[in-house]
mmCIF file of C-alpha atoms in Angstrom:
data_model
loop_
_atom_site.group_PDB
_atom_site.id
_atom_site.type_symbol
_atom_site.label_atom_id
_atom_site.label_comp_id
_atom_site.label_asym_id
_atom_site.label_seq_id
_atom_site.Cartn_x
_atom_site.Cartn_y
_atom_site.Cartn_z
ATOM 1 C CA UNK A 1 6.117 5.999 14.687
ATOM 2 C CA UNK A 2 3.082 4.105 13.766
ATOM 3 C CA UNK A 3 3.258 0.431 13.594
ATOM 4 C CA UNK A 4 0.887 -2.270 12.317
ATOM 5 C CA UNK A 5 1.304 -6.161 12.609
ATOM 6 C CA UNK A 6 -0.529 -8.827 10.990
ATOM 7 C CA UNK A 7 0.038 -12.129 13.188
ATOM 8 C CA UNK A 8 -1.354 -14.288 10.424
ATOM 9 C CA UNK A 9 0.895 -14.814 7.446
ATOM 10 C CA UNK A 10 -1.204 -17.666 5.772
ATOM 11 C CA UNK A 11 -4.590 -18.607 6.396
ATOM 12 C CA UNK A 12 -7.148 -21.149 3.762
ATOM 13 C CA UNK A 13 -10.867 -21.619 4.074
ATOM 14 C CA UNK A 14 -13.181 -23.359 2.385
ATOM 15 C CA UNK A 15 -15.206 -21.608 -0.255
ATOM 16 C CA UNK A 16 -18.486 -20.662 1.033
ATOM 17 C CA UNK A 17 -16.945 -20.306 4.423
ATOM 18 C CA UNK A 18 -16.800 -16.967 6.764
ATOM 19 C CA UNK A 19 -13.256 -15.953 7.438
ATOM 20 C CA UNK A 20 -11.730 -13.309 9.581
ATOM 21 C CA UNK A 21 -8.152 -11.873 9.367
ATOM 22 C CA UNK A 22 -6.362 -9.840 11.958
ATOM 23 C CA UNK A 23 -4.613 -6.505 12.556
ATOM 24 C CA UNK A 24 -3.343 -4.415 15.326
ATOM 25 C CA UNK A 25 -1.863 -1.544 15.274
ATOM 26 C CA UNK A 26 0.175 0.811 17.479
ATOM 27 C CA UNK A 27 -0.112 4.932 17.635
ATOM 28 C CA UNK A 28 -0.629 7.686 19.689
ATOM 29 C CA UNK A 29 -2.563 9.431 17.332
ATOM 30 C CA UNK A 30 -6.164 9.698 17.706
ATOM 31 C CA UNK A 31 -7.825 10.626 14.510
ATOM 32 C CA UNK A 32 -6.420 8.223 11.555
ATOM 33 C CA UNK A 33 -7.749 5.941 8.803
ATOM 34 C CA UNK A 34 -7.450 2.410 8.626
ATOM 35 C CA UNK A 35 -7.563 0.142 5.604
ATOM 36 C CA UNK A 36 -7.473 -2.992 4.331
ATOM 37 C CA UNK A 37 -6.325 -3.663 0.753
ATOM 38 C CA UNK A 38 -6.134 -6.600 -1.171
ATOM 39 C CA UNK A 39 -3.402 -8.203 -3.790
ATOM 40 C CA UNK A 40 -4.459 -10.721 -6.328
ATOM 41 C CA UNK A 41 -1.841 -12.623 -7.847
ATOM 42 C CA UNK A 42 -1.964 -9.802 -11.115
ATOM 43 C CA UNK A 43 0.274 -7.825 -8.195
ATOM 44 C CA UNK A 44 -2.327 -4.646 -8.765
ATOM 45 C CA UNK A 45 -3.477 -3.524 -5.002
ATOM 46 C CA UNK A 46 -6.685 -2.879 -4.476
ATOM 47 C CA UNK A 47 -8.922 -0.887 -1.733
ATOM 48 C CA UNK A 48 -11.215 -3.829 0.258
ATOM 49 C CA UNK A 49 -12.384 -0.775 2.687
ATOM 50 C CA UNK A 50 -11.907 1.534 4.914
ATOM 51 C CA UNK A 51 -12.622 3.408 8.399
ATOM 52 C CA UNK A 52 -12.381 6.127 9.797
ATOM 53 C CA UNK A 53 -11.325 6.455 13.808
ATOM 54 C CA UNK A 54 -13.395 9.088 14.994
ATOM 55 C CA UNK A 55 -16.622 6.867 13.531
ATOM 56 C CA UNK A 56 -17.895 4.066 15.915
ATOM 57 C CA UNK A 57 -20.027 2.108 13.369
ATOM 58 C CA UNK A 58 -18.067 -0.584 11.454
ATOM 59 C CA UNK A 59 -17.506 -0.476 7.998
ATOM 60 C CA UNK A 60 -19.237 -3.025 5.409
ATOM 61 C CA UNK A 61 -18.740 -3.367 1.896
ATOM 62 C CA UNK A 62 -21.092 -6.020 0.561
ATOM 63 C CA UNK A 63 -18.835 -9.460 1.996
ATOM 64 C CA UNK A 64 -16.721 -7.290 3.415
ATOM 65 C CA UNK A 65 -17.112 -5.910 7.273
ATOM 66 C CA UNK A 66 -14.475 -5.163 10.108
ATOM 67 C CA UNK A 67 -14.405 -5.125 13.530
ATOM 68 C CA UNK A 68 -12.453 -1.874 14.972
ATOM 69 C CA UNK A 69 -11.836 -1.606 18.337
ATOM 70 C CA UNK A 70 -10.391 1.442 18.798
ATOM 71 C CA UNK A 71 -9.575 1.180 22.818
ATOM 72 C CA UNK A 72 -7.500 -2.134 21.940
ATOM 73 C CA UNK A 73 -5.756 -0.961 18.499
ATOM 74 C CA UNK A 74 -7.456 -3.944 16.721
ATOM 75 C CA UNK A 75 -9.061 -4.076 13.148
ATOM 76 C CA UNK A 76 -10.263 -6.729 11.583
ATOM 77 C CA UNK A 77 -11.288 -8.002 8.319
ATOM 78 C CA UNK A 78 -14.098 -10.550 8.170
ATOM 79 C CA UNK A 79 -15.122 -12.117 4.676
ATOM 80 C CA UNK A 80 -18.229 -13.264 4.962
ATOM 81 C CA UNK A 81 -19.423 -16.201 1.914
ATOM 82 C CA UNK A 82 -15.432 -16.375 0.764
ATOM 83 C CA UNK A 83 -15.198 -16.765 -3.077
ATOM 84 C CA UNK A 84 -12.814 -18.148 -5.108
ATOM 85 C CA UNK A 85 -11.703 -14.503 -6.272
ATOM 86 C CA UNK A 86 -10.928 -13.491 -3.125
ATOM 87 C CA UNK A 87 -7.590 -15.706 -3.090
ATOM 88 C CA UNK A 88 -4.989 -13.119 -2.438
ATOM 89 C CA UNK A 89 -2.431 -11.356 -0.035
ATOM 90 C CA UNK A 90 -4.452 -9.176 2.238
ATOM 91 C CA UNK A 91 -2.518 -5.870 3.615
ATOM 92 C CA UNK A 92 -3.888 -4.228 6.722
ATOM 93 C CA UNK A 93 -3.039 -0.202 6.635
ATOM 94 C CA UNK A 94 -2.569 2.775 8.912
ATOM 95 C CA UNK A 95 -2.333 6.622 7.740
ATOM 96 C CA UNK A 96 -3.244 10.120 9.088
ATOM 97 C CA UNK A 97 -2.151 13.175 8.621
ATOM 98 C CA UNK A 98 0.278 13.774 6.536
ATOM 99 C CA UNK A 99 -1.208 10.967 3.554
ATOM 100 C CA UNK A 100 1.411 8.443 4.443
ATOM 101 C CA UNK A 101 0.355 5.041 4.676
ATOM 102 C CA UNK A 102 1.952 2.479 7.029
ATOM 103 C CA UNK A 103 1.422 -1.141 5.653
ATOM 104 C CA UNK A 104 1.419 -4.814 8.019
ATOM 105 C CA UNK A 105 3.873 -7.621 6.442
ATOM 106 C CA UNK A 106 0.291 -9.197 5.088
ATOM 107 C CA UNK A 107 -1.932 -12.301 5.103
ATOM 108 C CA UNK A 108 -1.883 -14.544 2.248
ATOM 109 C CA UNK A 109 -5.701 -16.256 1.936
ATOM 110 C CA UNK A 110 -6.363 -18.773 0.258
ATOM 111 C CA UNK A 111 -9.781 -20.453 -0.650
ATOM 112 C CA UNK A 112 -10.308 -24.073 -1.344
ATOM 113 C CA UNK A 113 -13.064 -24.977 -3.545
ATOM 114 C CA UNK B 1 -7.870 2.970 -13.708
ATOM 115 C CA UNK B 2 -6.217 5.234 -10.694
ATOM 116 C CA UNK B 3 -4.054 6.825 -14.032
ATOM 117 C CA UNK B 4 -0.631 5.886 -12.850
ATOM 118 C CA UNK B 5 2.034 4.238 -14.761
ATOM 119 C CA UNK B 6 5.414 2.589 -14.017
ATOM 120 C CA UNK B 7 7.987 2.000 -16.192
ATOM 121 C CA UNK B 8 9.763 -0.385 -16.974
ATOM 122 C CA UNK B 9 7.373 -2.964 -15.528
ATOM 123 C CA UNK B 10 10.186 -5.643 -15.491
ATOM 124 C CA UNK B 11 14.130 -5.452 -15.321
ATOM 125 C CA UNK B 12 17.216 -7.292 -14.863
ATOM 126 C CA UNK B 13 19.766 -5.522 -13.940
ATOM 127 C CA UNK B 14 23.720 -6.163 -12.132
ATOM 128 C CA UNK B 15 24.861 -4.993 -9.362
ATOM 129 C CA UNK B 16 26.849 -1.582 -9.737
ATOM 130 C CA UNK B 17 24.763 -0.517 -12.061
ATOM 131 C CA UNK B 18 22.546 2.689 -12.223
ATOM 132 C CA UNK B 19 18.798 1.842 -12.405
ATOM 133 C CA UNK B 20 15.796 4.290 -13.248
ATOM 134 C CA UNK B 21 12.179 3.669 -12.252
ATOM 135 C CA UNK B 22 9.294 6.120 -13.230
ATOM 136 C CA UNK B 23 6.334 6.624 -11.858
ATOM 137 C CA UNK B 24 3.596 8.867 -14.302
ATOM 138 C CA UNK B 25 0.259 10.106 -13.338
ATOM 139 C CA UNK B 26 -2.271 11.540 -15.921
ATOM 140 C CA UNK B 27 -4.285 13.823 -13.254
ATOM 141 C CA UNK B 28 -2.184 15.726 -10.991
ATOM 142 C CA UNK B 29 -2.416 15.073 -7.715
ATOM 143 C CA UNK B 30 0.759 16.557 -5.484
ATOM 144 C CA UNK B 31 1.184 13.576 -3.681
ATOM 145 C CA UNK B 32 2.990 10.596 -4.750
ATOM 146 C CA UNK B 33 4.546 7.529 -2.881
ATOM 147 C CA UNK B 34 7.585 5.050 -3.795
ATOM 148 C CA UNK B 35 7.168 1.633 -1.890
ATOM 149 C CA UNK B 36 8.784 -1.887 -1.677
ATOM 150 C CA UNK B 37 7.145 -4.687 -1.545
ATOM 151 C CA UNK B 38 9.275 -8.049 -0.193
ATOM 152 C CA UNK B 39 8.245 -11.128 1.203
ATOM 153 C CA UNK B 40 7.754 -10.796 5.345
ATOM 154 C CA UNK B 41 7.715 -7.083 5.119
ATOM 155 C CA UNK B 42 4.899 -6.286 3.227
ATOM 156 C CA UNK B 43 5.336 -2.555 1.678
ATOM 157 C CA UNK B 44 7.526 -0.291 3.100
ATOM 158 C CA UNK B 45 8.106 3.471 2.239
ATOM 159 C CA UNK B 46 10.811 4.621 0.333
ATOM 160 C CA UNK B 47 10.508 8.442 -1.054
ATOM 161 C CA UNK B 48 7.518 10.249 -1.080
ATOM 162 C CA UNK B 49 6.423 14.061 -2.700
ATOM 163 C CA UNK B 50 4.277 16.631 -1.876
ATOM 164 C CA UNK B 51 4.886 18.409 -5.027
ATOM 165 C CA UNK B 52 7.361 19.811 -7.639
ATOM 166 C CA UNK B 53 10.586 19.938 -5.792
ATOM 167 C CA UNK B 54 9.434 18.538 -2.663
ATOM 168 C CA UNK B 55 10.395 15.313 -1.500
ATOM 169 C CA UNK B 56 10.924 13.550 2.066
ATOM 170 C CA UNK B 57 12.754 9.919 3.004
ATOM 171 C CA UNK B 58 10.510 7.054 3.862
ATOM 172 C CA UNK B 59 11.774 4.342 6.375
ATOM 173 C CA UNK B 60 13.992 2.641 3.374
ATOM 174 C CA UNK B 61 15.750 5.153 1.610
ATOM 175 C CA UNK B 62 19.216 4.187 1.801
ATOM 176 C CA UNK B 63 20.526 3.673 -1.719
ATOM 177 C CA UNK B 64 17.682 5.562 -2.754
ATOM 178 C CA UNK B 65 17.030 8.939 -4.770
ATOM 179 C CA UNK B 66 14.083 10.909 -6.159
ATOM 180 C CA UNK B 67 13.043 13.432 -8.272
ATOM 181 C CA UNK B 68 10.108 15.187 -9.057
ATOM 182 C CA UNK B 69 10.594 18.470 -12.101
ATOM 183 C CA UNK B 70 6.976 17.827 -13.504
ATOM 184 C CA UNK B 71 3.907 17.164 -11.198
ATOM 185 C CA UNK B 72 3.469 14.148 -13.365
ATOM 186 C CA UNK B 73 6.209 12.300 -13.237
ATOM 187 C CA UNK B 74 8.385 10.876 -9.893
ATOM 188 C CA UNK B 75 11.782 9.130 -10.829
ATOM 189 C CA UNK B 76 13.226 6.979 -8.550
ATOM 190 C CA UNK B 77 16.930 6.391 -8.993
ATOM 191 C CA UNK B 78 19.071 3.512 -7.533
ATOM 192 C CA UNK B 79 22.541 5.200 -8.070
ATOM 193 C CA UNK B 80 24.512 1.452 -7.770
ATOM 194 C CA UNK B 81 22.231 -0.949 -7.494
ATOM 195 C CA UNK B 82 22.385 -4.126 -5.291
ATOM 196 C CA UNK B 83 20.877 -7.568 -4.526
ATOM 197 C CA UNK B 84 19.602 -6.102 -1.627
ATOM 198 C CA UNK B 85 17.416 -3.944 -3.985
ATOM 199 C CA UNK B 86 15.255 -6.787 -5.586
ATOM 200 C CA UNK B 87 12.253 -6.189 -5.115
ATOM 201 C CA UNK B 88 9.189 -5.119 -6.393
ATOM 202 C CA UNK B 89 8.442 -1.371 -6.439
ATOM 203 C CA UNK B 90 5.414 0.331 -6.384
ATOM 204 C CA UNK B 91 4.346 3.686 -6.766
ATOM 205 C CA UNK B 92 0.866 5.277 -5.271
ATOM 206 C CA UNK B 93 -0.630 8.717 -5.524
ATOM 207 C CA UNK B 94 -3.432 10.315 -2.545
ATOM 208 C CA UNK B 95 -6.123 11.872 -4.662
ATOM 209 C CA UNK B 96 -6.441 14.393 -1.632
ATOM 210 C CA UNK B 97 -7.463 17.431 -3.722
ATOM 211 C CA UNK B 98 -10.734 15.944 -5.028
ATOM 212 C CA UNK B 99 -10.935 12.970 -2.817
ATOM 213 C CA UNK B 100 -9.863 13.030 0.691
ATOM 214 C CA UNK B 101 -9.946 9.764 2.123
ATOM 215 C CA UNK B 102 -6.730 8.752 2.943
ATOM 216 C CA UNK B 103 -6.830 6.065 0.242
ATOM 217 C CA UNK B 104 -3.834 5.590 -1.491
ATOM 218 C CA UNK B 105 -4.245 4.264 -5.604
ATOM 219 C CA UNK B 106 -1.565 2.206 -6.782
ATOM 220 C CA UNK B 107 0.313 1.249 -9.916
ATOM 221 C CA UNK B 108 0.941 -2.008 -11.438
ATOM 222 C CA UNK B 109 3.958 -2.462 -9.700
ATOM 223 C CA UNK B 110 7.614 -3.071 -11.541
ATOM 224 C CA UNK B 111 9.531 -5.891 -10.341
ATOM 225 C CA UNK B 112 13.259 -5.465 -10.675
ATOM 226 C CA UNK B 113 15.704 -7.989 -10.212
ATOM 227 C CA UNK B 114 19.799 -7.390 -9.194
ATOM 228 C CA UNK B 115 22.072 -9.888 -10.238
#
């Protein structure tokens, strides 16, 4: 069974600031997706990004980037010029295969103006 | 809009008591998810479907039952509910067919509360 952990459950930065949250994860598998999603306080989840294992070359999205290291089961989230909007819960996912998607217990960031 | 919605969105219910959630999508996609959400656990699977018929336990489903007749529509069904069963529940469909990306799109979310 897959496991993921997020060792962070609160972190604040100052707006403006670069901030980086952490996940590790645990499979044997060796093609998978990871993700990292985000939760406002409206509750609705939403897709931050995404990568792919078999692809070596970090994903971005805008203020968005992570650092996988695929050898050490780490993938992290780095938000770069944090913004008051991006106050939230942060959930670090894994999922292959068969669609499932296993979630980590969640950082909750928060960003001080 | 990811086309899913949950009903109720909020209840209040006490314990021993039969509680309903539904889950409706508006583009039919096989695959659909129920999840918890709780403080320190983050979300964890209950029930999911493949399609009409065909369901499968997540790593919570005691207490827990599903059903999916329609393609659009995924009931989940606490039979006596408990206080261990507050929580809020989510439901998510893959978009596999037409977008295959592992992503999971979520609903609002309906929080339900056992008394």
């Amino acid at each position: 069974a897959q496991t993921v952990t997020q060792s962070q459950p609160e972190m604040s930065v100052q707006e403006a600031e670069t901030v980086t949250l952490s996940c590790t994860y645990d499979t044997s598998e060796n093609n998978y997706y990871l993700f990292w999603y985000k939760q406002p306080p409206s509750r609705q989840m939403i897709l931050v990004i995404r990568q792919e294992a078999y692809k070596q070359q970090n994903a971005t999205e805008n203020r968005f980037s992570v650092n996988f290291q695929k050898a050490a089961k780490s993938f992290s989230l780095k938000i770069s010029d944090s913004q008051l909007g991006d106050t939230a819960m942060y959930f670090c996912a894994f999922g292959f295969g068969n669609e499932k998607l296993t979630f980590g217990t969640g950082t909750r960031l928060t960003i001080i103006p | 809009d990811a086309g899913i919605t949950q009903s109720p969105r909020h209840k209040v219910t006490e314990t021993g008591t039969p509680v309903t959630l539904r889950c409706h999508q508006t583009e039919n996609h096989r695959y659909m998810y129920w999840y918890r959400q709780d403080p320190g656990h983050g979300l964890r699977l209950i029930h999911y479907s493949y399609g009409v018929k065909d369901t499968d336990k997540g790593e919570v489903s005691d207490g827990y039952s599903v059903s999916r007749s329609k393609t659009e529509d995924f009931l989940l069904t606490l039979e006596s509910a408990t206080s261990s069963q507050t929580s809020v529940y989510f439901c998510a469909i893959n978009k596999k067919e037409v977008l295959d990306t592992g992503e999971l799109f979520f609903g609002e979310g309906s929080r339900l509360t056992v008394l």
